[in-house]
PDB file of C-alpha atoms and ligand atoms in Angstrom:
ATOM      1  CA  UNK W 288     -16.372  -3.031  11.749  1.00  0.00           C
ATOM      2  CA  UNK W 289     -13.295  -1.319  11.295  1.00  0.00           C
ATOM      3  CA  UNK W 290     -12.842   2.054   9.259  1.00  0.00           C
ATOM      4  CA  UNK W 291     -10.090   1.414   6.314  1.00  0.00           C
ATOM      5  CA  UNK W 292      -8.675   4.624   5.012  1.00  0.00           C
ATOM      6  CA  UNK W 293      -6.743   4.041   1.597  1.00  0.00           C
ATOM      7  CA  UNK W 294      -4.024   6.602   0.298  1.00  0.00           C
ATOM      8  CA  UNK W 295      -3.340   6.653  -3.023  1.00  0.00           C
ATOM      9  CA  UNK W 296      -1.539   9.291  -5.916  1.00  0.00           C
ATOM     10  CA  UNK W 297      -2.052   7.131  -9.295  1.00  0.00           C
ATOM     11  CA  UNK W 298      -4.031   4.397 -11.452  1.00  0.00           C
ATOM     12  CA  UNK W 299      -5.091   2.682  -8.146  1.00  0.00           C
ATOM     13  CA  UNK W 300      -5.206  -0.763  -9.348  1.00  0.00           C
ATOM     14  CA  UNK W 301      -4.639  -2.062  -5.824  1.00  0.00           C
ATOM     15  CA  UNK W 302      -7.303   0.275  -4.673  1.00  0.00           C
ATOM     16  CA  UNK W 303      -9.505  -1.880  -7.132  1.00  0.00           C
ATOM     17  CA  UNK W 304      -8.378  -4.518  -5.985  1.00  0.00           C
ATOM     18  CA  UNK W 305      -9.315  -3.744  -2.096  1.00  0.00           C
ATOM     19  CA  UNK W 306     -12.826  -2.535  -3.846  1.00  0.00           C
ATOM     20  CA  UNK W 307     -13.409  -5.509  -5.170  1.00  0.00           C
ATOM     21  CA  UNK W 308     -12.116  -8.177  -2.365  1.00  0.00           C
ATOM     22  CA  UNK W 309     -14.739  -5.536  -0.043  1.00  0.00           C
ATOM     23  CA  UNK W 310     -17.921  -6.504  -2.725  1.00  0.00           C
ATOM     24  CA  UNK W 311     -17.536 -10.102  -2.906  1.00  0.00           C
ATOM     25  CA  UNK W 312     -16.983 -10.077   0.805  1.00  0.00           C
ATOM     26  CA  UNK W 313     -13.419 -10.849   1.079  1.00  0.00           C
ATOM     27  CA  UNK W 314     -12.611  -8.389   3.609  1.00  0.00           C
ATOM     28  CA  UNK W 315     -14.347  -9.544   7.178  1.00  0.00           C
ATOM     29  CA  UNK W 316     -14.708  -6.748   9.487  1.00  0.00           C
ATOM     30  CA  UNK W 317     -13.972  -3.818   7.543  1.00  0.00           C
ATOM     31  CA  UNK W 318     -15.120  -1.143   5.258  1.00  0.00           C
ATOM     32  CA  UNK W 319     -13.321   1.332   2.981  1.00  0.00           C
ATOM     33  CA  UNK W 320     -14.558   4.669   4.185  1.00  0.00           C
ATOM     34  CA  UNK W 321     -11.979   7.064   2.963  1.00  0.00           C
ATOM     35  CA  UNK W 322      -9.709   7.381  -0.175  1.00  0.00           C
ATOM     36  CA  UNK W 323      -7.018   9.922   0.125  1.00  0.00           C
ATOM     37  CA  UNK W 324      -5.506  11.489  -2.783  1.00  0.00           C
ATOM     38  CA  UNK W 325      -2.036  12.958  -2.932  1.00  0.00           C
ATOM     39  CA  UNK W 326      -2.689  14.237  -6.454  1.00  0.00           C
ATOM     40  CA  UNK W 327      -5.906  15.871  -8.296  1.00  0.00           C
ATOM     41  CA  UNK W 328      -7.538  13.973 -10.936  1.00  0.00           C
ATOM     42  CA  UNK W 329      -5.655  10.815 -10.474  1.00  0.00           C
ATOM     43  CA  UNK W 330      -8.323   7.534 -12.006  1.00  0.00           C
ATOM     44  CA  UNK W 331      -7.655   6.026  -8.214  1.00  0.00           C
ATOM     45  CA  UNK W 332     -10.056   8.918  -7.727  1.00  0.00           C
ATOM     46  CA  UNK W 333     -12.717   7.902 -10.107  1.00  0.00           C
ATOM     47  CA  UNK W 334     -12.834   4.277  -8.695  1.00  0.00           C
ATOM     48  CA  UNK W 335     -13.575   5.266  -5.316  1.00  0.00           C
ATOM     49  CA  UNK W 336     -16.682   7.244  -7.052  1.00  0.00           C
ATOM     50  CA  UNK W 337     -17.793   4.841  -9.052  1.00  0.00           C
ATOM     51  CA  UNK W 338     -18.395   2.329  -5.674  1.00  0.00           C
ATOM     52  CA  UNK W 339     -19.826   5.827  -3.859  1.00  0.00           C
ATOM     53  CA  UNK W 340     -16.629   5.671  -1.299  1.00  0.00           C
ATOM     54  CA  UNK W 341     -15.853   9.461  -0.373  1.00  0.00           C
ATOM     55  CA  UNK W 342     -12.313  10.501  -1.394  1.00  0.00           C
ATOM     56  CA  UNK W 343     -10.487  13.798  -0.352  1.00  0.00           C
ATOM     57  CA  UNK W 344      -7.657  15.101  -2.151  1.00  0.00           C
ATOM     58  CA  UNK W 345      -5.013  16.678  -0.255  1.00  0.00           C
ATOM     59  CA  UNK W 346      -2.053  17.434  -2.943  1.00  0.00           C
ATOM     60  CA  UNK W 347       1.666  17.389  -1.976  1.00  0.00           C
ATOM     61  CA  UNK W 348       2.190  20.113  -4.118  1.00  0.00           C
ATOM     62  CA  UNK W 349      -0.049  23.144  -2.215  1.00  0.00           C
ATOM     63  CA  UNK W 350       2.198  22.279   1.390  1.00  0.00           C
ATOM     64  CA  UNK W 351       5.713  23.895   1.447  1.00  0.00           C
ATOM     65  CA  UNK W 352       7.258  21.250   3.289  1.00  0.00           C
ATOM     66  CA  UNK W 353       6.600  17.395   4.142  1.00  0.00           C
ATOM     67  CA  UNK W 354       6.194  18.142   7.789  1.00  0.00           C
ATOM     68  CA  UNK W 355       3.339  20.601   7.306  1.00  0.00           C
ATOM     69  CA  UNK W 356       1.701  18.133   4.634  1.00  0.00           C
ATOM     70  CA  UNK W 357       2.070  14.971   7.006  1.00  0.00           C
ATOM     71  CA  UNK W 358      -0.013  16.936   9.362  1.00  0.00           C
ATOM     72  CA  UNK W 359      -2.647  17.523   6.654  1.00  0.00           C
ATOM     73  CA  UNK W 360      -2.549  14.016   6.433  1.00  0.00           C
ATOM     74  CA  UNK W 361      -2.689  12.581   9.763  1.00  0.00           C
ATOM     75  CA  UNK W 362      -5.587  15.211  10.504  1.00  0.00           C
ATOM     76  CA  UNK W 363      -7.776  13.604   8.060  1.00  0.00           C
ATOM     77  CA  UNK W 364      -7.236  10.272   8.976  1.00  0.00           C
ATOM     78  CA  UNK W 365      -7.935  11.016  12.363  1.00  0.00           C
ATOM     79  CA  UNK W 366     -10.976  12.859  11.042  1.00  0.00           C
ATOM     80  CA  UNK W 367     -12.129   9.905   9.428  1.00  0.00           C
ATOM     81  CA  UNK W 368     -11.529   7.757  12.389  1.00  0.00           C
ATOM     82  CA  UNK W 369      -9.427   5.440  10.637  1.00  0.00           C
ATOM     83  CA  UNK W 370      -8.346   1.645  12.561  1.00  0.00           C
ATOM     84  CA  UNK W 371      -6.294   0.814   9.555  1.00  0.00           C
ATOM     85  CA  UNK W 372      -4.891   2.792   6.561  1.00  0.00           C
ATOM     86  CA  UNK W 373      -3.499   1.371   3.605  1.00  0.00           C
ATOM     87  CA  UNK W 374      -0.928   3.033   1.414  1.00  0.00           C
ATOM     88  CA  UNK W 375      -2.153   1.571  -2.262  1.00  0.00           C
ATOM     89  CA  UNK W 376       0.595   3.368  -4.549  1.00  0.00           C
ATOM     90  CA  UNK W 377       0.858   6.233  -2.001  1.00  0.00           C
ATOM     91  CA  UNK W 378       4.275   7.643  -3.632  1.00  0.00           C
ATOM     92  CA  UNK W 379       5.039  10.590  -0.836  1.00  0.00           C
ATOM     93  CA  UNK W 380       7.105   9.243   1.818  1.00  0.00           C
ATOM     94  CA  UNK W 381       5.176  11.264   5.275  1.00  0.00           C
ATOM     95  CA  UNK W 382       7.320  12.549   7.562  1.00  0.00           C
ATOM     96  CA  UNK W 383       7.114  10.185  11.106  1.00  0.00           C
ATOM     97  CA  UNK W 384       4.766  11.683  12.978  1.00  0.00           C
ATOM     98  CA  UNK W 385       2.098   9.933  11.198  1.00  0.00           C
ATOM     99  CA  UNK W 386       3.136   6.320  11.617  1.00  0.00           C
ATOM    100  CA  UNK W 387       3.846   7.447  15.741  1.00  0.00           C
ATOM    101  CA  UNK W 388       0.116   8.373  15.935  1.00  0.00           C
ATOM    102  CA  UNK W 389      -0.458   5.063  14.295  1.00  0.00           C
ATOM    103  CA  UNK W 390       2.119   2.421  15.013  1.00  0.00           C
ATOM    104  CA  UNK W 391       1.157  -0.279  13.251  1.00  0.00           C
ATOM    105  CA  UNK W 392      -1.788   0.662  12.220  1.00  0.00           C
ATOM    106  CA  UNK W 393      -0.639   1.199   8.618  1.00  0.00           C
ATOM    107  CA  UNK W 394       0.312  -0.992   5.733  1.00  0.00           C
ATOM    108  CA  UNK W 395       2.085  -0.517   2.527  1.00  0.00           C
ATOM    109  CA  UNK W 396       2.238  -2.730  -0.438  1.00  0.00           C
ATOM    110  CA  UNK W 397       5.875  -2.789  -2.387  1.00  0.00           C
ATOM    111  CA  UNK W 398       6.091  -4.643  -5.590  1.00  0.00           C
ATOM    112  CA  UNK W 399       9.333  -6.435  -4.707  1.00  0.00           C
ATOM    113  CA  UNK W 400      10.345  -9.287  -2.105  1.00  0.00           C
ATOM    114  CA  UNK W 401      11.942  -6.706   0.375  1.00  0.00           C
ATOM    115  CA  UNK W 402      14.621  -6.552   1.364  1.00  0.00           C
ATOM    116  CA  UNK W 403      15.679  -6.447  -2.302  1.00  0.00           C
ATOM    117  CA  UNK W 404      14.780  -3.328  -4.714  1.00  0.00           C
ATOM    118  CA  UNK W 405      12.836  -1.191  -2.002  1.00  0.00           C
ATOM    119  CA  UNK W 406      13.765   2.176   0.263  1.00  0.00           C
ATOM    120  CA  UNK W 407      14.136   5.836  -0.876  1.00  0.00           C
ATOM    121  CA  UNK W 408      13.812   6.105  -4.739  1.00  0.00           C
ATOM    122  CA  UNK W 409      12.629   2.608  -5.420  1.00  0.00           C
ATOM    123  CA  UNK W 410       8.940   2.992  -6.290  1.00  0.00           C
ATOM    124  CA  UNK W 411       6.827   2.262  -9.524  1.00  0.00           C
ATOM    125  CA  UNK W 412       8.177   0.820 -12.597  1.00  0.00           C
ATOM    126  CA  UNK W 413      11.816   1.866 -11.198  1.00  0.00           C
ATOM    127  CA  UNK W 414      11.635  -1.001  -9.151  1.00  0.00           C
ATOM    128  CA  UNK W 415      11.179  -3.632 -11.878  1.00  0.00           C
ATOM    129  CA  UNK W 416      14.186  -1.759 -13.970  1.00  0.00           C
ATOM    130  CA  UNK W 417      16.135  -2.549 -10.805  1.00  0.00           C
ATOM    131  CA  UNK W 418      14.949  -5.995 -11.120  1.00  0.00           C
ATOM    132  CA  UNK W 419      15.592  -7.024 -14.590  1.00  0.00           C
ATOM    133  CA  UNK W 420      19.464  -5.082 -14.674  1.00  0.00           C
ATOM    134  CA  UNK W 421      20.108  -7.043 -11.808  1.00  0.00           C
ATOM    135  CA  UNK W 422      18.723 -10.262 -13.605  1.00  0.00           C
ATOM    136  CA  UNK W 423      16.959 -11.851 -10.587  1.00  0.00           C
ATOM    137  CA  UNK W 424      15.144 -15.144 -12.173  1.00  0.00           C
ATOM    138  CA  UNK W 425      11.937 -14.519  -9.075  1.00  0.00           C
ATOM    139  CA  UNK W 426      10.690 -10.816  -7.798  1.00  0.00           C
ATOM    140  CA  UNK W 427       7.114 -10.716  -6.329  1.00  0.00           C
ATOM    141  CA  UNK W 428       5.343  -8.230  -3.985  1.00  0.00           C
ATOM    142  CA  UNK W 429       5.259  -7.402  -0.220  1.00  0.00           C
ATOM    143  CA  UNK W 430       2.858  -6.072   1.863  1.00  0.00           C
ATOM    144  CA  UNK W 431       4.023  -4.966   5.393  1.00  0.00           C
ATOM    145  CA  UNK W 432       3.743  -2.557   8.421  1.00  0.00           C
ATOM    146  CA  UNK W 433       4.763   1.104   7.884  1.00  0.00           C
ATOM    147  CA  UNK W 434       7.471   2.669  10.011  1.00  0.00           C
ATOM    148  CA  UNK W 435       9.594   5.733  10.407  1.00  0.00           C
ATOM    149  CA  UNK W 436      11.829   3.130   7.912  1.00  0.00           C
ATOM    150  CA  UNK W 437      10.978   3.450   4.141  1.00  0.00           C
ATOM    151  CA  UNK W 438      10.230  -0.087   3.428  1.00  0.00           C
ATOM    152  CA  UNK W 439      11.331  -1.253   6.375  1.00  0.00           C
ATOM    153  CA  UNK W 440       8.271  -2.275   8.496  1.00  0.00           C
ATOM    154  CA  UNK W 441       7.703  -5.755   9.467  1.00  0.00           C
ATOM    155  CA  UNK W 442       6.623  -7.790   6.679  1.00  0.00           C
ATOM    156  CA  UNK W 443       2.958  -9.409   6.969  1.00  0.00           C
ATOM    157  CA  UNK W 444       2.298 -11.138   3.670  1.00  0.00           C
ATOM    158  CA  UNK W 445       4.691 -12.115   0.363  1.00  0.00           C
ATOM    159  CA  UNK W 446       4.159 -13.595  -2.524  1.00  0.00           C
ATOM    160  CA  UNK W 447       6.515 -14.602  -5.545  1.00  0.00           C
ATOM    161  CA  UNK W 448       6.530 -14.194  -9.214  1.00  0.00           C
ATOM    162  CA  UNK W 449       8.555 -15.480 -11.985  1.00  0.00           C
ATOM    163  CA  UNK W 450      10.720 -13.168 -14.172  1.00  0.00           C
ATOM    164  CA  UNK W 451      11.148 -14.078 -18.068  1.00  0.00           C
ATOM    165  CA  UNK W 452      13.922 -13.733 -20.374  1.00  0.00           C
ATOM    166  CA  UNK W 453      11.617 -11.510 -22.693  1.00  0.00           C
ATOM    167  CA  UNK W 454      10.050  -9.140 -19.569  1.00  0.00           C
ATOM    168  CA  UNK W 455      10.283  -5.439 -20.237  1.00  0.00           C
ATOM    169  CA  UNK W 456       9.621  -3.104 -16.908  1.00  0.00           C
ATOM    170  CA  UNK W 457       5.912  -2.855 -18.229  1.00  0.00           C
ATOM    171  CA  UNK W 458       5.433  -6.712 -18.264  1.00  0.00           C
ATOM    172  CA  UNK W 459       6.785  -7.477 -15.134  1.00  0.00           C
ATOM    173  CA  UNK W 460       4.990  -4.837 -13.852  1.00  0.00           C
ATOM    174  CA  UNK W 461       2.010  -6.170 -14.400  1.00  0.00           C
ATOM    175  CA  UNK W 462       2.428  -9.712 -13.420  1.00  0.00           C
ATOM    176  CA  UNK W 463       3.456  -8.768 -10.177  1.00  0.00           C
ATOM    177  CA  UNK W 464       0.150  -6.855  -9.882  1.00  0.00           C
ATOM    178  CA  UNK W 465      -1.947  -9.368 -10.948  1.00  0.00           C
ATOM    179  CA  UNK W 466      -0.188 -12.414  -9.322  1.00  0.00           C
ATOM    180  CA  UNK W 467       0.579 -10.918  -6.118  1.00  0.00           C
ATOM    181  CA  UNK W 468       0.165  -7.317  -4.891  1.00  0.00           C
ATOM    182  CA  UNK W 469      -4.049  -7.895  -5.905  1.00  0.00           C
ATOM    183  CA  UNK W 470      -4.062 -11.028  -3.717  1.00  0.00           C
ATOM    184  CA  UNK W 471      -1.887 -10.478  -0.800  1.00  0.00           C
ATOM    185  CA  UNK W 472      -3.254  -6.707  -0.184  1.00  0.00           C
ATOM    186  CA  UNK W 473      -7.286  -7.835   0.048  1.00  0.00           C
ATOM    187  CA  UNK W 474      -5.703 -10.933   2.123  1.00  0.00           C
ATOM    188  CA  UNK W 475      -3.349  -8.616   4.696  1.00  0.00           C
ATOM    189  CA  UNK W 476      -6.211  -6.039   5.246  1.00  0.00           C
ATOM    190  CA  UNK W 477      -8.649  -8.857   5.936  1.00  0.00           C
ATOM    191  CA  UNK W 478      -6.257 -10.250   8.516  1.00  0.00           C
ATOM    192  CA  UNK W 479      -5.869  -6.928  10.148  1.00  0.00           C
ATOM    193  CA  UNK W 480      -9.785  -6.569  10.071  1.00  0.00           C
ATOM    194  CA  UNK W 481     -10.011  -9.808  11.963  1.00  0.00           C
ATOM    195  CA  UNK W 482      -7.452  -9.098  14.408  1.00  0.00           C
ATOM    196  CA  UNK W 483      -5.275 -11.765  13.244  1.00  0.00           C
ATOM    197  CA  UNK W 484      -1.997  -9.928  13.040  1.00  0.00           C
ATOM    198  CA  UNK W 485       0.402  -9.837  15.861  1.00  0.00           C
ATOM    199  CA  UNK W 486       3.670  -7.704  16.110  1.00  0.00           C
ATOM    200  CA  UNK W 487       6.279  -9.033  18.159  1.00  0.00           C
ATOM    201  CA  UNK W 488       9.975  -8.358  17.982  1.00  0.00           C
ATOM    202  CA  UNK W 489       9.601  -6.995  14.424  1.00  0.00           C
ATOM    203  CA  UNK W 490       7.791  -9.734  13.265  1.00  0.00           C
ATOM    204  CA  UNK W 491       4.014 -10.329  12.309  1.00  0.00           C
ATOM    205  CA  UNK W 492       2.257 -13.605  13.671  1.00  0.00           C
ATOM    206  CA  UNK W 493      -0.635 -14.058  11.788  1.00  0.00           C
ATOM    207  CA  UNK W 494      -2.755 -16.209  14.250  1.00  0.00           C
ATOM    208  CA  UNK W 495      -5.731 -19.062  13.362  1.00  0.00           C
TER     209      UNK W 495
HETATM  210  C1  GAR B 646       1.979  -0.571  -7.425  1.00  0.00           C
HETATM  211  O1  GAR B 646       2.763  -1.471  -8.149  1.00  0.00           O
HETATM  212  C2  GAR B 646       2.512  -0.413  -6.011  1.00  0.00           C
HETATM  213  O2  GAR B 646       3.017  -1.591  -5.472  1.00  0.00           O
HETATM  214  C3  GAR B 646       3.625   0.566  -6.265  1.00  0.00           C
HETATM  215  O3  GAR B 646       3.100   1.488  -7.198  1.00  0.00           O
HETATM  216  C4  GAR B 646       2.106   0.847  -7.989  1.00  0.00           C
HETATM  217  C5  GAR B 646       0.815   1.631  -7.889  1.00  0.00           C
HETATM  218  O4  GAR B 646      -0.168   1.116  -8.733  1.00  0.00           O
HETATM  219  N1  GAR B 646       4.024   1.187  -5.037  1.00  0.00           N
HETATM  220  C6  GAR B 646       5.274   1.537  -4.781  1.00  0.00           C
HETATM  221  O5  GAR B 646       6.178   1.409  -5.585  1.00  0.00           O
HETATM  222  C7  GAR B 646       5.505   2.129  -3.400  1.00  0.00           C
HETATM  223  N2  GAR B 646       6.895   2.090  -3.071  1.00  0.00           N
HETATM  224  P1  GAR B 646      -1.725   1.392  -8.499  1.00  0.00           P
HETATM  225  O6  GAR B 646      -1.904   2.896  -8.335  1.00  0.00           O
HETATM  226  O7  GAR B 646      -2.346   0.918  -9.791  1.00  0.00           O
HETATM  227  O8  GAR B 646      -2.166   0.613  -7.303  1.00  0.00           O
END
């Protein structure tokens, strides 16, 4: 059984998401042990309590510098033992020395079909303003690998949505949550679970 630790800083939908895929047994060989908080008082917070998953807060704000706070981080996943953690609306980019102590080992999920509308900056609704000004007619979500590159891990799982003429930010928003990031994030992390992921040459292989 492998130990999932999620980090989160917000509403923590996808968190929900991963809570709920784990009850109804969705997620084969692994358990959510640990929620990480970059922010106090954040609802992604109150989920994890309400299923009696243990959460820790460690908040971006008390660390003078991303270096010192990445080490805050990667202490307490290495505390909790963690074989996979999942960034779940995780808005602080960590400095690299987390991702080198866990290369591959780490998944984010972006709400746009990277490469488009994703690295420094694009995060949140901002990336669905980027979408509708550009007018693209199909945005989606992504879940992939974390590396040293913001957004620019290898990409294990997409999924496509349709934009309409009358979408605000908000809207889109939300269909893209609900039509992709809460199916393919339960879906990637049970892969990973399995042991059904392989990286090779910057690309994932899921295998049968
Ligand atoms: C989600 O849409 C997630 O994809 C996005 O923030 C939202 C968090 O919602 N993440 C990023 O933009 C990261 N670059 P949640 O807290 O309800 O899961």
């Amino acid at each position: 059984m492998k130990n999932i630790v999620v980090l989160v800083s917000g509403g923590g939908t996808n968190l929900q998401a991963l809570i709920d895929a784990q009850e109804s047994g969705a997620i084969k060989n692994g358990r959510i042990t640990c929620v990480i908080s970059s922010k106090p008082g954040v609802y992604a917070l109150e989920r994890a309590a309400k299923h009696g998953i243990s959460s820790r807060v460690i908040a971006r704000r008390e660390y003078p510098d991303i270096i010192s706070y990445s080490q805050a981080v990667l202490d307490a996943i290495l505390e909790e033992k963690a074989d996979l953690v999942v960034y779940a609306g995780f808005m602080t980019i960590l400095d690299e020395l987390v991702v080198k102590a866990m290369p591959n080992k780490m998944m984010n999920v972006h709400p746009a079909l990277i490469p488009s509308f994703c690295g420094k900056g694009y995060y949140g609704l901002k990336v669905h303003e980027e979408a509708l000004k550009k007018g693209v007619k199909l945005t989606g979500a992504t879940v992939h690998f974390v590396t040293e590159v913001c957004d620019g891990g290898p990409i294990i799982l997409q999924k496509g949505v349709e934009v309409r003429d009358d979408d605000t930010p908000e809207t889109l928003q939300r269909r893209v949550m609900e039509q992709a990031e809460w199916k393919i994030l339960p879906q990637a992390v049970s892969l990973f679970c399995e042991d059904k992921l392989e990286v090779r040459d910057s690309r994932v292989y899921i295998k049968d």
